[in-house]
Short mmCIF file of C-alpha atoms in Angstrom, two decimals:
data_model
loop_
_atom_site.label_atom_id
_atom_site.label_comp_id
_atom_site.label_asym_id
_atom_site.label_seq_id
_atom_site.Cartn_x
_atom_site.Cartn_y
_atom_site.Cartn_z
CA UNK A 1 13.64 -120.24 -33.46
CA UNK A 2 10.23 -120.71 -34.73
CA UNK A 3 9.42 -118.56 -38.02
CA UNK A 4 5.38 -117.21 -37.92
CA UNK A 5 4.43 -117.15 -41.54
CA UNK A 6 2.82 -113.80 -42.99
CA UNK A 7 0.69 -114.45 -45.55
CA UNK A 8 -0.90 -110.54 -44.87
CA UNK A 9 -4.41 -111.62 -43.74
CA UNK A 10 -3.40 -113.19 -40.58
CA UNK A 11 -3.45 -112.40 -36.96
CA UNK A 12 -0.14 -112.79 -36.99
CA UNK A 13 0.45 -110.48 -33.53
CA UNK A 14 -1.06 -113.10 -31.09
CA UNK A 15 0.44 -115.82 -32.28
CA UNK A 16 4.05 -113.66 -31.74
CA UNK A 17 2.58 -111.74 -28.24
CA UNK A 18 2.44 -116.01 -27.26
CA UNK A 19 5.22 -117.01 -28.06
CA UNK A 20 7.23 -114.24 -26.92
CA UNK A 21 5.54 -114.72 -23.33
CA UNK A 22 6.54 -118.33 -23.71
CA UNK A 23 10.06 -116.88 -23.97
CA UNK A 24 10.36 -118.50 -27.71
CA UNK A 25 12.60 -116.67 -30.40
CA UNK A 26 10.26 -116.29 -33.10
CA UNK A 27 10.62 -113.94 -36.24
CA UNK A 28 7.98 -113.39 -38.87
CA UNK A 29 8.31 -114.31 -42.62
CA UNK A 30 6.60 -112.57 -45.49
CA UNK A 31 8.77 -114.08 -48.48
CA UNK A 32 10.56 -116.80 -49.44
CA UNK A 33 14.29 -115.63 -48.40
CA UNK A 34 13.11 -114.81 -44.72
CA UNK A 35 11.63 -118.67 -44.73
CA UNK A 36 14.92 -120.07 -45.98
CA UNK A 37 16.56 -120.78 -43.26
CA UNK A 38 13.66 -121.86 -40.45
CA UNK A 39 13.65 -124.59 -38.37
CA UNK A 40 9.95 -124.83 -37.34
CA UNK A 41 7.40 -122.88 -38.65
CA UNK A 42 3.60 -122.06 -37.87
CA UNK A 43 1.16 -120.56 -40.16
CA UNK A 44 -1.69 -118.66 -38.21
CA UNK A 45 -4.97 -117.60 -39.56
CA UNK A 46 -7.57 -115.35 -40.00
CA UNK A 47 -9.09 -114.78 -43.24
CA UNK A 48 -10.44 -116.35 -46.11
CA UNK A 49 -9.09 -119.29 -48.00
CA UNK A 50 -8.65 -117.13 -51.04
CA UNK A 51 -7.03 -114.58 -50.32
CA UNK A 52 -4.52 -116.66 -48.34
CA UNK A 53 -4.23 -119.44 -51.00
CA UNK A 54 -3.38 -115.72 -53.35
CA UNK A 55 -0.86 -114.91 -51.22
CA UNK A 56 0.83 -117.43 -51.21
CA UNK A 57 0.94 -117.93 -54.90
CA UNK A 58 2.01 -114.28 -55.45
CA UNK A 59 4.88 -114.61 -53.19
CA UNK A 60 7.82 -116.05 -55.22
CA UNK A 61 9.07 -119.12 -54.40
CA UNK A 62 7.05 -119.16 -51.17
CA UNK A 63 4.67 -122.66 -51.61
CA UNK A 64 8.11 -124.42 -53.23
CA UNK A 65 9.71 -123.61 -50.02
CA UNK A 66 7.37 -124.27 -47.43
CA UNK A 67 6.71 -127.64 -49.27
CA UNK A 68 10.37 -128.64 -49.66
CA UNK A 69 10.71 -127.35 -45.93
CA UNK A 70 7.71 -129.55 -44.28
CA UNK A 71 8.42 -132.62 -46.77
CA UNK A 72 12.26 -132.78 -47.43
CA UNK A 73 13.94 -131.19 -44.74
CA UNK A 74 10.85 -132.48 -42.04
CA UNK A 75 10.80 -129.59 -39.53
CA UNK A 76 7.80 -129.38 -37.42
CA UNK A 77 5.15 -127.36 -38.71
CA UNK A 78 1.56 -126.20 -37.47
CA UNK A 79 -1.37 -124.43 -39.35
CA UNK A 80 -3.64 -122.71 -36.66
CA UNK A 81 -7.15 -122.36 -38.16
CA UNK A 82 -7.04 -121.08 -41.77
CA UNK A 83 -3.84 -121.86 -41.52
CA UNK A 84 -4.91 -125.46 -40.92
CA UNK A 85 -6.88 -125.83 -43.61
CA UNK A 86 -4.57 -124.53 -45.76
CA UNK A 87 -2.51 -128.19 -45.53
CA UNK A 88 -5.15 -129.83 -47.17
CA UNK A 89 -5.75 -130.03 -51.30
CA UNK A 90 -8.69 -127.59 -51.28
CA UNK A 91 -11.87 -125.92 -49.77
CA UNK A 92 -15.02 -125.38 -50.61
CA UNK A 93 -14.32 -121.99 -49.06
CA UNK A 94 -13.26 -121.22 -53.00
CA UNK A 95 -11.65 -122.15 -55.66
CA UNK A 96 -7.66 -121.95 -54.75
CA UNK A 97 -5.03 -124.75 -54.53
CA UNK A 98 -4.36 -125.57 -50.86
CA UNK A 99 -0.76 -127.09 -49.82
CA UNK A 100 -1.45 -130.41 -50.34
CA UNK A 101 0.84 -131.65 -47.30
CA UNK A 102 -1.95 -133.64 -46.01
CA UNK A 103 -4.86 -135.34 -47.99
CA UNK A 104 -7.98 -134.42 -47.50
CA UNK A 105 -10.94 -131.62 -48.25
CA UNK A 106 -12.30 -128.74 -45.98
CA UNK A 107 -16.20 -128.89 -45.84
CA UNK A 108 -18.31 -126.30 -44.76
CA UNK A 109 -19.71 -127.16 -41.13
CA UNK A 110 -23.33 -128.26 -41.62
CA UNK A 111 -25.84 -126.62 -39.53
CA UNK A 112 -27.10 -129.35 -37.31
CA UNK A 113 -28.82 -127.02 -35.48
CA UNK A 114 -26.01 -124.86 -34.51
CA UNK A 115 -25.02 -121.21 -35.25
CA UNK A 116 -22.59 -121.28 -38.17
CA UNK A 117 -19.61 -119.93 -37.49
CA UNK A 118 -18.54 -122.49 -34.88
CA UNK A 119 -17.55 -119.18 -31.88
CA UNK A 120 -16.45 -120.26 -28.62
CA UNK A 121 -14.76 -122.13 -26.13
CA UNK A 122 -15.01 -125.79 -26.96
CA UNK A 123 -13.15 -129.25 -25.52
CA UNK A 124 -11.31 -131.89 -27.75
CA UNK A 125 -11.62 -135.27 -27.66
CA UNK A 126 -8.21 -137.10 -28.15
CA UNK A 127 -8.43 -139.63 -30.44
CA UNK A 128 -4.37 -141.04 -29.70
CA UNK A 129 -1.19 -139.93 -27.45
CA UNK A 130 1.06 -137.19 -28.87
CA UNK A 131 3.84 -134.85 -27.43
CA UNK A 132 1.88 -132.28 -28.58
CA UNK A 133 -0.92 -133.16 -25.47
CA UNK A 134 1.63 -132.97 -22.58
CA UNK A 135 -0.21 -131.26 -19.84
CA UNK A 136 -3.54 -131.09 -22.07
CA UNK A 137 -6.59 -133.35 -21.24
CA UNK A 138 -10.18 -133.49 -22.13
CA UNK A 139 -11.14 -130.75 -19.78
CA UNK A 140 -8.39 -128.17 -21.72
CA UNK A 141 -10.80 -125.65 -23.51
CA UNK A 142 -9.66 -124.05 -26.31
CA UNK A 143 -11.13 -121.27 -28.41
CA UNK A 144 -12.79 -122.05 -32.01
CA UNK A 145 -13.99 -119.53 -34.67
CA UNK A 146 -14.66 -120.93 -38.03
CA UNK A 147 -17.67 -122.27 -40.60
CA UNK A 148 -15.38 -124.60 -42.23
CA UNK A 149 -13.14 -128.13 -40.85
CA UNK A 150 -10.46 -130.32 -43.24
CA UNK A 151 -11.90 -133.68 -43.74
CA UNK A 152 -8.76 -135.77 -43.68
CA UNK A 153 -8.18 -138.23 -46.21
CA UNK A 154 -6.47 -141.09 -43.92
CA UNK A 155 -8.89 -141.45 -40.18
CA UNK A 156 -5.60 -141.99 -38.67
CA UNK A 157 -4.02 -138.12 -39.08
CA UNK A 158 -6.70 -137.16 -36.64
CA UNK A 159 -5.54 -136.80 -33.21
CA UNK A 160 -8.48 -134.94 -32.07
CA UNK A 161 -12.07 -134.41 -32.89
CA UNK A 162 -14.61 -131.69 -31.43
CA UNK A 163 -18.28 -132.26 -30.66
CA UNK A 164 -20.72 -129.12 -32.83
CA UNK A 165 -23.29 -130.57 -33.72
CA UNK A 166 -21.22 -133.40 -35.08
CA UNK A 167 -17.95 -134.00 -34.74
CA UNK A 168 -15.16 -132.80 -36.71
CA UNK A 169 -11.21 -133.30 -37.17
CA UNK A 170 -9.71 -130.08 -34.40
CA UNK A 171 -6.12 -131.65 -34.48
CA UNK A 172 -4.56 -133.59 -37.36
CA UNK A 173 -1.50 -134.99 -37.31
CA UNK A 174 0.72 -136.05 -40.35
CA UNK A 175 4.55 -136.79 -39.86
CA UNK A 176 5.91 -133.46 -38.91
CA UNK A 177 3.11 -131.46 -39.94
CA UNK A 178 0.51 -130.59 -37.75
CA UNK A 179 -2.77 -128.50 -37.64
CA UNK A 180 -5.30 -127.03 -35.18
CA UNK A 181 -8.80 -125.66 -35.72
CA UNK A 182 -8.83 -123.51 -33.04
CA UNK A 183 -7.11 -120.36 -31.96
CA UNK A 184 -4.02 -122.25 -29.06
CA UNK A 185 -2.56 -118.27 -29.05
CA UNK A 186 -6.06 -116.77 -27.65
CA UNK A 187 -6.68 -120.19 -25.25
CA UNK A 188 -4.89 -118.98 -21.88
CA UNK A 189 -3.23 -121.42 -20.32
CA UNK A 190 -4.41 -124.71 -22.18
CA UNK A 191 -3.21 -122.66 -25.51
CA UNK A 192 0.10 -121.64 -24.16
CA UNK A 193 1.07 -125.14 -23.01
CA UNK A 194 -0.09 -126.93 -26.29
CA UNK A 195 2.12 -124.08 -28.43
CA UNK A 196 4.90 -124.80 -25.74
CA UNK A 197 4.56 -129.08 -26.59
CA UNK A 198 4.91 -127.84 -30.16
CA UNK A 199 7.90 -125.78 -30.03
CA UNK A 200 9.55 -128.41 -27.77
CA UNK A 201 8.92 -131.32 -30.35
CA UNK A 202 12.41 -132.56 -31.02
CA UNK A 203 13.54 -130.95 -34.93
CA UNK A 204 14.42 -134.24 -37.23
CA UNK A 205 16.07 -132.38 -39.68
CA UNK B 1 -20.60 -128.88 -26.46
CA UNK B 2 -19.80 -124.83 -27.20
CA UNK B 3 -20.06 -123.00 -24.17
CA UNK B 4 -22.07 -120.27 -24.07
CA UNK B 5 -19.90 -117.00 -23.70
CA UNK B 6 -19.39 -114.20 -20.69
CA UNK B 7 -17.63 -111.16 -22.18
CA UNK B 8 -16.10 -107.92 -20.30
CA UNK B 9 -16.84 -105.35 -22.56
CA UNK B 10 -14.36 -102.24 -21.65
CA UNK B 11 -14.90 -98.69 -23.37
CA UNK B 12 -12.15 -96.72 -24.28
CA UNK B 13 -12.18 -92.62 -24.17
CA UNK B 14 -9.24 -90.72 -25.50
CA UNK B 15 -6.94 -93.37 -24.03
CA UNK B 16 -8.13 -94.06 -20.68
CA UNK B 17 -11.08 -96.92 -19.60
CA UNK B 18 -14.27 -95.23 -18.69
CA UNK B 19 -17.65 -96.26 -18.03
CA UNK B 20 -21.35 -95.09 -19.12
CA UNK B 21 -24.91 -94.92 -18.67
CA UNK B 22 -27.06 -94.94 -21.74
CA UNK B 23 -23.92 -94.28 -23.59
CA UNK B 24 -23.57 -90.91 -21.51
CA UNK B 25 -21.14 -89.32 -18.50
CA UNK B 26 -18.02 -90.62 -18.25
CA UNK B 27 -16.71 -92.78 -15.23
CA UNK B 28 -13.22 -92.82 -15.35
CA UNK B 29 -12.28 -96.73 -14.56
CA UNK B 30 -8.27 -96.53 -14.95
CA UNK B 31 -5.69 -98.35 -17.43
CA UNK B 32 -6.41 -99.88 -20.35
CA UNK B 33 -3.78 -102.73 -20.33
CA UNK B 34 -3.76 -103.19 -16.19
CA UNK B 35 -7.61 -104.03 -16.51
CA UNK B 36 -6.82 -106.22 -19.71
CA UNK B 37 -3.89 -108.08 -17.58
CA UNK B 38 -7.10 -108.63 -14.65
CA UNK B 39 -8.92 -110.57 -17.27
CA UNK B 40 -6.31 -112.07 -18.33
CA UNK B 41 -5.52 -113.31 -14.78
CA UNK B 42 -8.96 -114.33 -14.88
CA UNK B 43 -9.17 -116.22 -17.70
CA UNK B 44 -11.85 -114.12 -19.22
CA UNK B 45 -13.53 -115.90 -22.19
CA UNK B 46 -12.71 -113.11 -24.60
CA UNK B 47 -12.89 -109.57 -24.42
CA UNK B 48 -14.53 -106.51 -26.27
CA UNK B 49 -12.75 -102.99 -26.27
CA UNK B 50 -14.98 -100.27 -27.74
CA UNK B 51 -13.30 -96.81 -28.23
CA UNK B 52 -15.90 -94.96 -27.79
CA UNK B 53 -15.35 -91.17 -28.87
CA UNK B 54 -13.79 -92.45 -32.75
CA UNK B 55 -16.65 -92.67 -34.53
CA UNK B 56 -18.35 -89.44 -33.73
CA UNK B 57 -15.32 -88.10 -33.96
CA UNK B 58 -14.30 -89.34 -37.34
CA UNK B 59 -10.65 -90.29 -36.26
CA UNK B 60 -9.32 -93.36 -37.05
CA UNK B 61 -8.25 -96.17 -34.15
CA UNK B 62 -5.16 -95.11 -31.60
CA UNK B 63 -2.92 -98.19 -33.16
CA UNK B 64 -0.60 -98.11 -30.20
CA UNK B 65 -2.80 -98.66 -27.60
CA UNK B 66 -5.10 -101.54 -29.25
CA UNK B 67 -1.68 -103.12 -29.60
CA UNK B 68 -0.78 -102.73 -25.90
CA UNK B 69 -3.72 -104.12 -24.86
CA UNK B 70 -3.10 -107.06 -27.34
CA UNK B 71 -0.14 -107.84 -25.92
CA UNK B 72 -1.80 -108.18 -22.44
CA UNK B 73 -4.71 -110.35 -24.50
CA UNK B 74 -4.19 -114.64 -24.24
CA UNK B 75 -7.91 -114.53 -24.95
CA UNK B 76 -9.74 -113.79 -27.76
CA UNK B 77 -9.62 -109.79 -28.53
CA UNK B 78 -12.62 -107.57 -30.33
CA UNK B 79 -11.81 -104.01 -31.13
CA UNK B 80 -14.35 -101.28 -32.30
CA UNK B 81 -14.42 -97.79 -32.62
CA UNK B 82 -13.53 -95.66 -35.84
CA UNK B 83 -12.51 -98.32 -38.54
CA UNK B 84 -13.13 -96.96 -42.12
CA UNK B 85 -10.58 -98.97 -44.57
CA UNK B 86 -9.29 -102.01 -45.24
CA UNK B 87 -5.99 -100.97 -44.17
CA UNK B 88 -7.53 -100.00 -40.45
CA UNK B 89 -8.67 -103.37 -40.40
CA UNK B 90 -5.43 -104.76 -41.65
CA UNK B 91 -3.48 -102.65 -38.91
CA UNK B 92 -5.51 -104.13 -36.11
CA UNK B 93 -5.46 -107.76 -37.20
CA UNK B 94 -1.15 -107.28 -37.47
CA UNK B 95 -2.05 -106.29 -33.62
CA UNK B 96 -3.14 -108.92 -32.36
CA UNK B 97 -7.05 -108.15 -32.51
CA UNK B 98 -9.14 -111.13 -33.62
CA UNK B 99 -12.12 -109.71 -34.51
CA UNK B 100 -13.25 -106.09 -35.55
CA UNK B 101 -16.76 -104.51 -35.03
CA UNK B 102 -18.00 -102.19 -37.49
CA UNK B 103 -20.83 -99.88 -36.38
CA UNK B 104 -22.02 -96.63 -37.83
CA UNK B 105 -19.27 -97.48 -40.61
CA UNK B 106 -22.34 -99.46 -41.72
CA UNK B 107 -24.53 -96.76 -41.76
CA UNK B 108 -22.70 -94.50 -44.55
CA UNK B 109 -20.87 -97.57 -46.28
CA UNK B 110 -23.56 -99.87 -47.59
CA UNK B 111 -20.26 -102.44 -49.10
CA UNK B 112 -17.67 -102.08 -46.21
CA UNK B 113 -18.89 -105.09 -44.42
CA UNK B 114 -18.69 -107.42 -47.61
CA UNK B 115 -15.27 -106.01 -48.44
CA UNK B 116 -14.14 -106.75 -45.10
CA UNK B 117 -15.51 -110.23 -45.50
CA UNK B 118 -14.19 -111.07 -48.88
CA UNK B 119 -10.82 -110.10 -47.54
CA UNK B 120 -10.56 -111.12 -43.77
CA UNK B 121 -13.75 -113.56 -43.25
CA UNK B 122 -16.92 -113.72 -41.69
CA UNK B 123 -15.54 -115.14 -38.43
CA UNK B 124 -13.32 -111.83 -37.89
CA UNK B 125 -16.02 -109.62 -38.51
CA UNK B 126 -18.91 -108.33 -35.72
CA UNK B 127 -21.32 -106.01 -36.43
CA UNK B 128 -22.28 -103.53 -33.76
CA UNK B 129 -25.95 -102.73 -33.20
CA UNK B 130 -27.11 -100.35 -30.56
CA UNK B 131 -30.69 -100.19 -29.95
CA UNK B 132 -32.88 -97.35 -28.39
CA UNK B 133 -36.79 -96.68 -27.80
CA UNK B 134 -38.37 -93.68 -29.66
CA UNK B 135 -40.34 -91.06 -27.67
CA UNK B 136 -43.37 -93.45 -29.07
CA UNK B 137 -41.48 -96.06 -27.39
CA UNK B 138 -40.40 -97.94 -30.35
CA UNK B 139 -37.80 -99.73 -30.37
CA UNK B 140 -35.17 -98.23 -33.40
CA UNK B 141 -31.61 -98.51 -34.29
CA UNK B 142 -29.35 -95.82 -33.41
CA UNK B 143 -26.60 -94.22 -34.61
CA UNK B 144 -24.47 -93.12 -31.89
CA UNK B 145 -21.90 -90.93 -34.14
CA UNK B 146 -24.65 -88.74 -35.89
CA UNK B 147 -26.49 -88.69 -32.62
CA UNK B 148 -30.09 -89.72 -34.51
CA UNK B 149 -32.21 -93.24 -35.22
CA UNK B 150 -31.70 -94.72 -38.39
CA UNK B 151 -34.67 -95.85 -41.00
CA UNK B 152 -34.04 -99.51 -40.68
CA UNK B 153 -36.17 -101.36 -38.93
CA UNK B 154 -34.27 -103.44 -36.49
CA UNK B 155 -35.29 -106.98 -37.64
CA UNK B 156 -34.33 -106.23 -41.34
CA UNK B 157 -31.39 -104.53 -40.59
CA UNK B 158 -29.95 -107.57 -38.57
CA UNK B 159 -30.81 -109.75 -41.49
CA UNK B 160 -29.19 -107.21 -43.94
CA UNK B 161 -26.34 -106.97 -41.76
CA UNK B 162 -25.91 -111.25 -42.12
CA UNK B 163 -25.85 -111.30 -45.18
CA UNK B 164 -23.60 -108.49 -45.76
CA UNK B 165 -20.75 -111.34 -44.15
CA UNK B 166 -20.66 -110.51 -40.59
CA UNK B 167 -19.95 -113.51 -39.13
CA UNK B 168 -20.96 -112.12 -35.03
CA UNK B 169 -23.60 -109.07 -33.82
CA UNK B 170 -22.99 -107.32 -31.06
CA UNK B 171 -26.26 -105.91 -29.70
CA UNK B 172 -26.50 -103.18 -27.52
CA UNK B 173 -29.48 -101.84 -25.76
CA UNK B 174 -28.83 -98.25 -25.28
CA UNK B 175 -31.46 -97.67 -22.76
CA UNK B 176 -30.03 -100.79 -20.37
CA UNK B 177 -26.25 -99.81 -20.99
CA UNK B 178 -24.68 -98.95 -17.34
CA UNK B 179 -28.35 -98.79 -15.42
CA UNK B 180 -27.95 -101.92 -13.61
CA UNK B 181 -31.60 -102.76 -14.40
CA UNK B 182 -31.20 -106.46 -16.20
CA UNK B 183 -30.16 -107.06 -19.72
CA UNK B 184 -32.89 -106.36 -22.54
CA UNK B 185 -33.61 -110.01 -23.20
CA UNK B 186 -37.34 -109.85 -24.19
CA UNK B 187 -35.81 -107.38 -27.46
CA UNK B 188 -32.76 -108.83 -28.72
CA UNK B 189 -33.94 -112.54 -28.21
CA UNK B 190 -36.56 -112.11 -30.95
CA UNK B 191 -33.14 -110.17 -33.19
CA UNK B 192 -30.76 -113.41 -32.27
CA UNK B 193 -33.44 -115.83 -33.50
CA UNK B 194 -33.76 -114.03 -36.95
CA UNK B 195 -30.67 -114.71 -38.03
CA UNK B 196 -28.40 -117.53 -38.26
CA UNK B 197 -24.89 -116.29 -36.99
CA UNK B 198 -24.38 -115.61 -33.11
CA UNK B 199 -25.76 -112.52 -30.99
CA UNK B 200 -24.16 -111.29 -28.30
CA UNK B 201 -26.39 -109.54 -25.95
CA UNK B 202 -25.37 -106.18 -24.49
CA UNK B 203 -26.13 -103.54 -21.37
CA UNK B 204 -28.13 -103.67 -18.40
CA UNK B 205 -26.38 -107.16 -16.78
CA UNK B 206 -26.81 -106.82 -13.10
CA UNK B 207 -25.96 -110.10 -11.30
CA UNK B 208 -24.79 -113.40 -11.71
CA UNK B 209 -28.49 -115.10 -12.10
CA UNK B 210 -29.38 -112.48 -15.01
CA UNK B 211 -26.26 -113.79 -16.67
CA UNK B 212 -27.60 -117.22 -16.60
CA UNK B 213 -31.27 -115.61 -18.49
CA UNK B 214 -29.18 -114.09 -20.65
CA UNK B 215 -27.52 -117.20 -21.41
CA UNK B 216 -30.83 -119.02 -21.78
CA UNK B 217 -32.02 -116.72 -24.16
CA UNK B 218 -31.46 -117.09 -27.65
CA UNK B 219 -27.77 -115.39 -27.26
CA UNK B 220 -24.85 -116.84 -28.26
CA UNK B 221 -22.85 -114.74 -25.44
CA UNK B 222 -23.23 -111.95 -23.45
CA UNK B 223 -21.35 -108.59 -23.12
CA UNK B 224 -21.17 -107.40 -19.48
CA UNK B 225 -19.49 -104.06 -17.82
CA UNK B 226 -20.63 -102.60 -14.72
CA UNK B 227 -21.04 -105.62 -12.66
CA UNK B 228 -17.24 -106.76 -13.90
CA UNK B 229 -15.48 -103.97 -13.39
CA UNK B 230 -17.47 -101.92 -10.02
CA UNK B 231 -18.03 -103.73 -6.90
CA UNK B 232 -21.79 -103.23 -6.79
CA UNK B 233 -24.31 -100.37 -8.17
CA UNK B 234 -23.29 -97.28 -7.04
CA UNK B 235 -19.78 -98.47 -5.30
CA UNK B 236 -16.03 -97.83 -6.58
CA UNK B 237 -14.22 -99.33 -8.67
CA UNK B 238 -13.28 -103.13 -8.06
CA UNK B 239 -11.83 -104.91 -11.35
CA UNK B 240 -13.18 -108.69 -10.71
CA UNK B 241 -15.48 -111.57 -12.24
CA UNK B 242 -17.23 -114.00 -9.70
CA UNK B 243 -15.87 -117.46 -8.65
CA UNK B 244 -19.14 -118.44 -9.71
CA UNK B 245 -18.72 -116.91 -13.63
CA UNK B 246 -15.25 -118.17 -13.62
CA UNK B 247 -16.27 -121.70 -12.55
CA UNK B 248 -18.94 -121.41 -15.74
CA UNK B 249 -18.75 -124.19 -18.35
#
């Protein structure tokens, strides 16, 4: 059963419309009680780091259980996007308190030439082997919107980097806890079988 | 490396997919979500549903359907057509929709576009543009719900619309939409290259090679209809994109 967290400014309905095609039981959480008992979780996004860093403060109990959930009890977890960025201690998106499950900043991208946001289809390169790549390679595309990317702390959380400009961290890795810059519900096939991987990953707890 | 974009662009009227020239007539093209499962099939890189008839109208988005045809969506999914509040946007979002276009929203609500920012992001939000010549043969921006051109002058009001938060413009020349005479590349090149956040250029596409000078163009992406969803200019209705486009990248 994988629990879709609703912190009220996400697209939570494609990361559910997935997952139900994938023939996962999912159920979606919008306060601490419904979060109590789940056994993986994924936090989608869309939306600004504000509003979703407010949301989550305003819910009762809901950052002492998702922490106490991804640190104590270990169950897989994945930010997608926002969601993703929301792991790390903060963002220069604003001023809010991010999760602090993995170490790190989120930068704005810089220019380099490019359009800011980073919008389209986009490759990874993998940086080191994981479950979560089974049946993914360098020629899997997957779809990116953002204008900001964590900077993880420790080199060796990143399991993937993507080329804009420069490159930046698309999939960390830390323990249980995973994120991914880009959008794996809205990615066809290559998103499907990466969300598949992650709802396969054997539960520790 | 970002790939440049190819996106169907399907217009809804009063529940059914049509089709239309210089935003007139009304082809009738079939099912909303059947089409939507097509693209799906063939891996599409995103998709843009416009309901047409809200706006002018002044009714608010058919819910339901946008979330049928989310459910049919594994690509990216951008919805316009009638959106007026916060909680419209909010409904559509809870879809499955990833990004919203506001259009002549913009044109009586000078804050809506920063409120939507503030509260969903840049990245979720596209403005819609249409563009039409003047009997002078000036290019102007028009309003398609009050049926008239609108003071701005379409350089500024790209700008203005930037930095309003809209993270995406979807451009539209009126005057190429459903003709099959080639995409208006000499006048939304010079638009895309006065502002910093992607343009996606819209109407006129008429085979695979103008994609490519669309592509080439300042653009981010481009929108295309009538060669995706009839089998050639003047010819039925045939649901399909090229090998060639779906090869792309």
């Amino acid at each position: 059963m994988v629990t879709v967290l609703d912190l009220q400014c996400g697209n939570i309905g494609s990361v559910v419309n997935m997952l139900r095609r994938l023939d996962v039981e999912c159920s979606v959480a919008n306060c601490s009680g419904q979060l109590a008992h789940a056994d993986r979780i994924i936090i989608p996004g869309v939306g600004g780091f504000n509003s979703a860093v407010l949301k989550l403060n305003k819910t009762i109990d809901m950052r002492a259980q998702l922490m106490e959930l991804a640190q104590d009890s270990r169950i897989p977890l994945m930010g997608i996007c926002l969601g993703m960025q929301l792991l790390f201690d903060e963002s220069e998106e604003g001023e809010g308190v991010g999760l602090g499950l993995i170490e790190g900043k989120v930068k704005k991208l810089k220019p380099c030439g490019q359009k800011i946001p980073h919008m389209g289809w986009n490759k990874i390169q993998i940086n080191k082997s994981d479950p979560l790549f089974r049946g993914v390679d360098t020629s899997s595309k997957f779809y990116f919107v953002h204008s900001f990317a964590a900077e993880p702390s420790n080199n060796t959380e990143i399991l993937a980097t993507t080329e804009y400009g420069q490159p930046f961290c698309s999939i960390v890795r830390k323990q249980n806890i995973y994120g991914v810059q880009f959008h794996p519900e809205k990615s066809h096939k290559f998103g499907m079988q990466l969300l598949k991987n992650f709802c396969e990953i054997p539960n520790a707890a | 490396m970002l790939h440049k974009r190819i996106i169907p662009v399907l217009l809804l009227k009063d529940g059914s997919l049509i089709k239309t020239r210089r935003f007139k007539g009304k082809n009738y093209i079939g099912d909303p979500c059947n089409t939507v499962k097509i693209f799906n099939e063939l891996n599409a890189d995103e998709l843009i549903v416009l309901d047409i008839g809200k706006s002018k109208a002044g009714t608010p988005p058919d819910f339901d359907l946008v979330s049928s045809i989310a459910k049919e969506c594994f690509m990216p999914l951008t919805y316009g057509g009638g959106i007026t509040s916060i909680e419209d946007a909010k409904k559509l979002f809870r879809s499955g929709v990833e990004k919203i276009s506001i259009n002549a929203a913009n044109f009586t609500n000078d804050h809506f576009g920063q409120i939507l920012a503030n509260e969903f992001g840049s990245q979720a939000l596209v403005g819609g543009i249409d563009l039409k010549k003047d009997i002078f043969g000036k290019t102007r921006i028009w309003n398609h719900a009050q049926n008239s051109f609108f003071s701005y002058e379409p350089k500024s009001y790209v700008q203005k619309l930037e930095k309003m938060g809209f993270g995406e413009l979807f451009i539209t020349s009126v005057d190429n939409e459903g003709t099959w005479a080639g995409a208006a590349i000499d006048l939304i090149g010079p638009l895309a290259e006065s502002v910093g956040i992607p343009c996606i250029l819209n109407g006129g596409i008429n085979d695979i090679d103008n994609i490519y000078a669309a592509l080439d163009s300042s653009a981010s992406a481009v929108g295309v209809s009538s060669l995706f969803i009839y089998q050639k200019k003047n010819f039925g209705v045939l649901v399909n994109i090229p090998d060639e486009i779906q090869n792309y990248s």
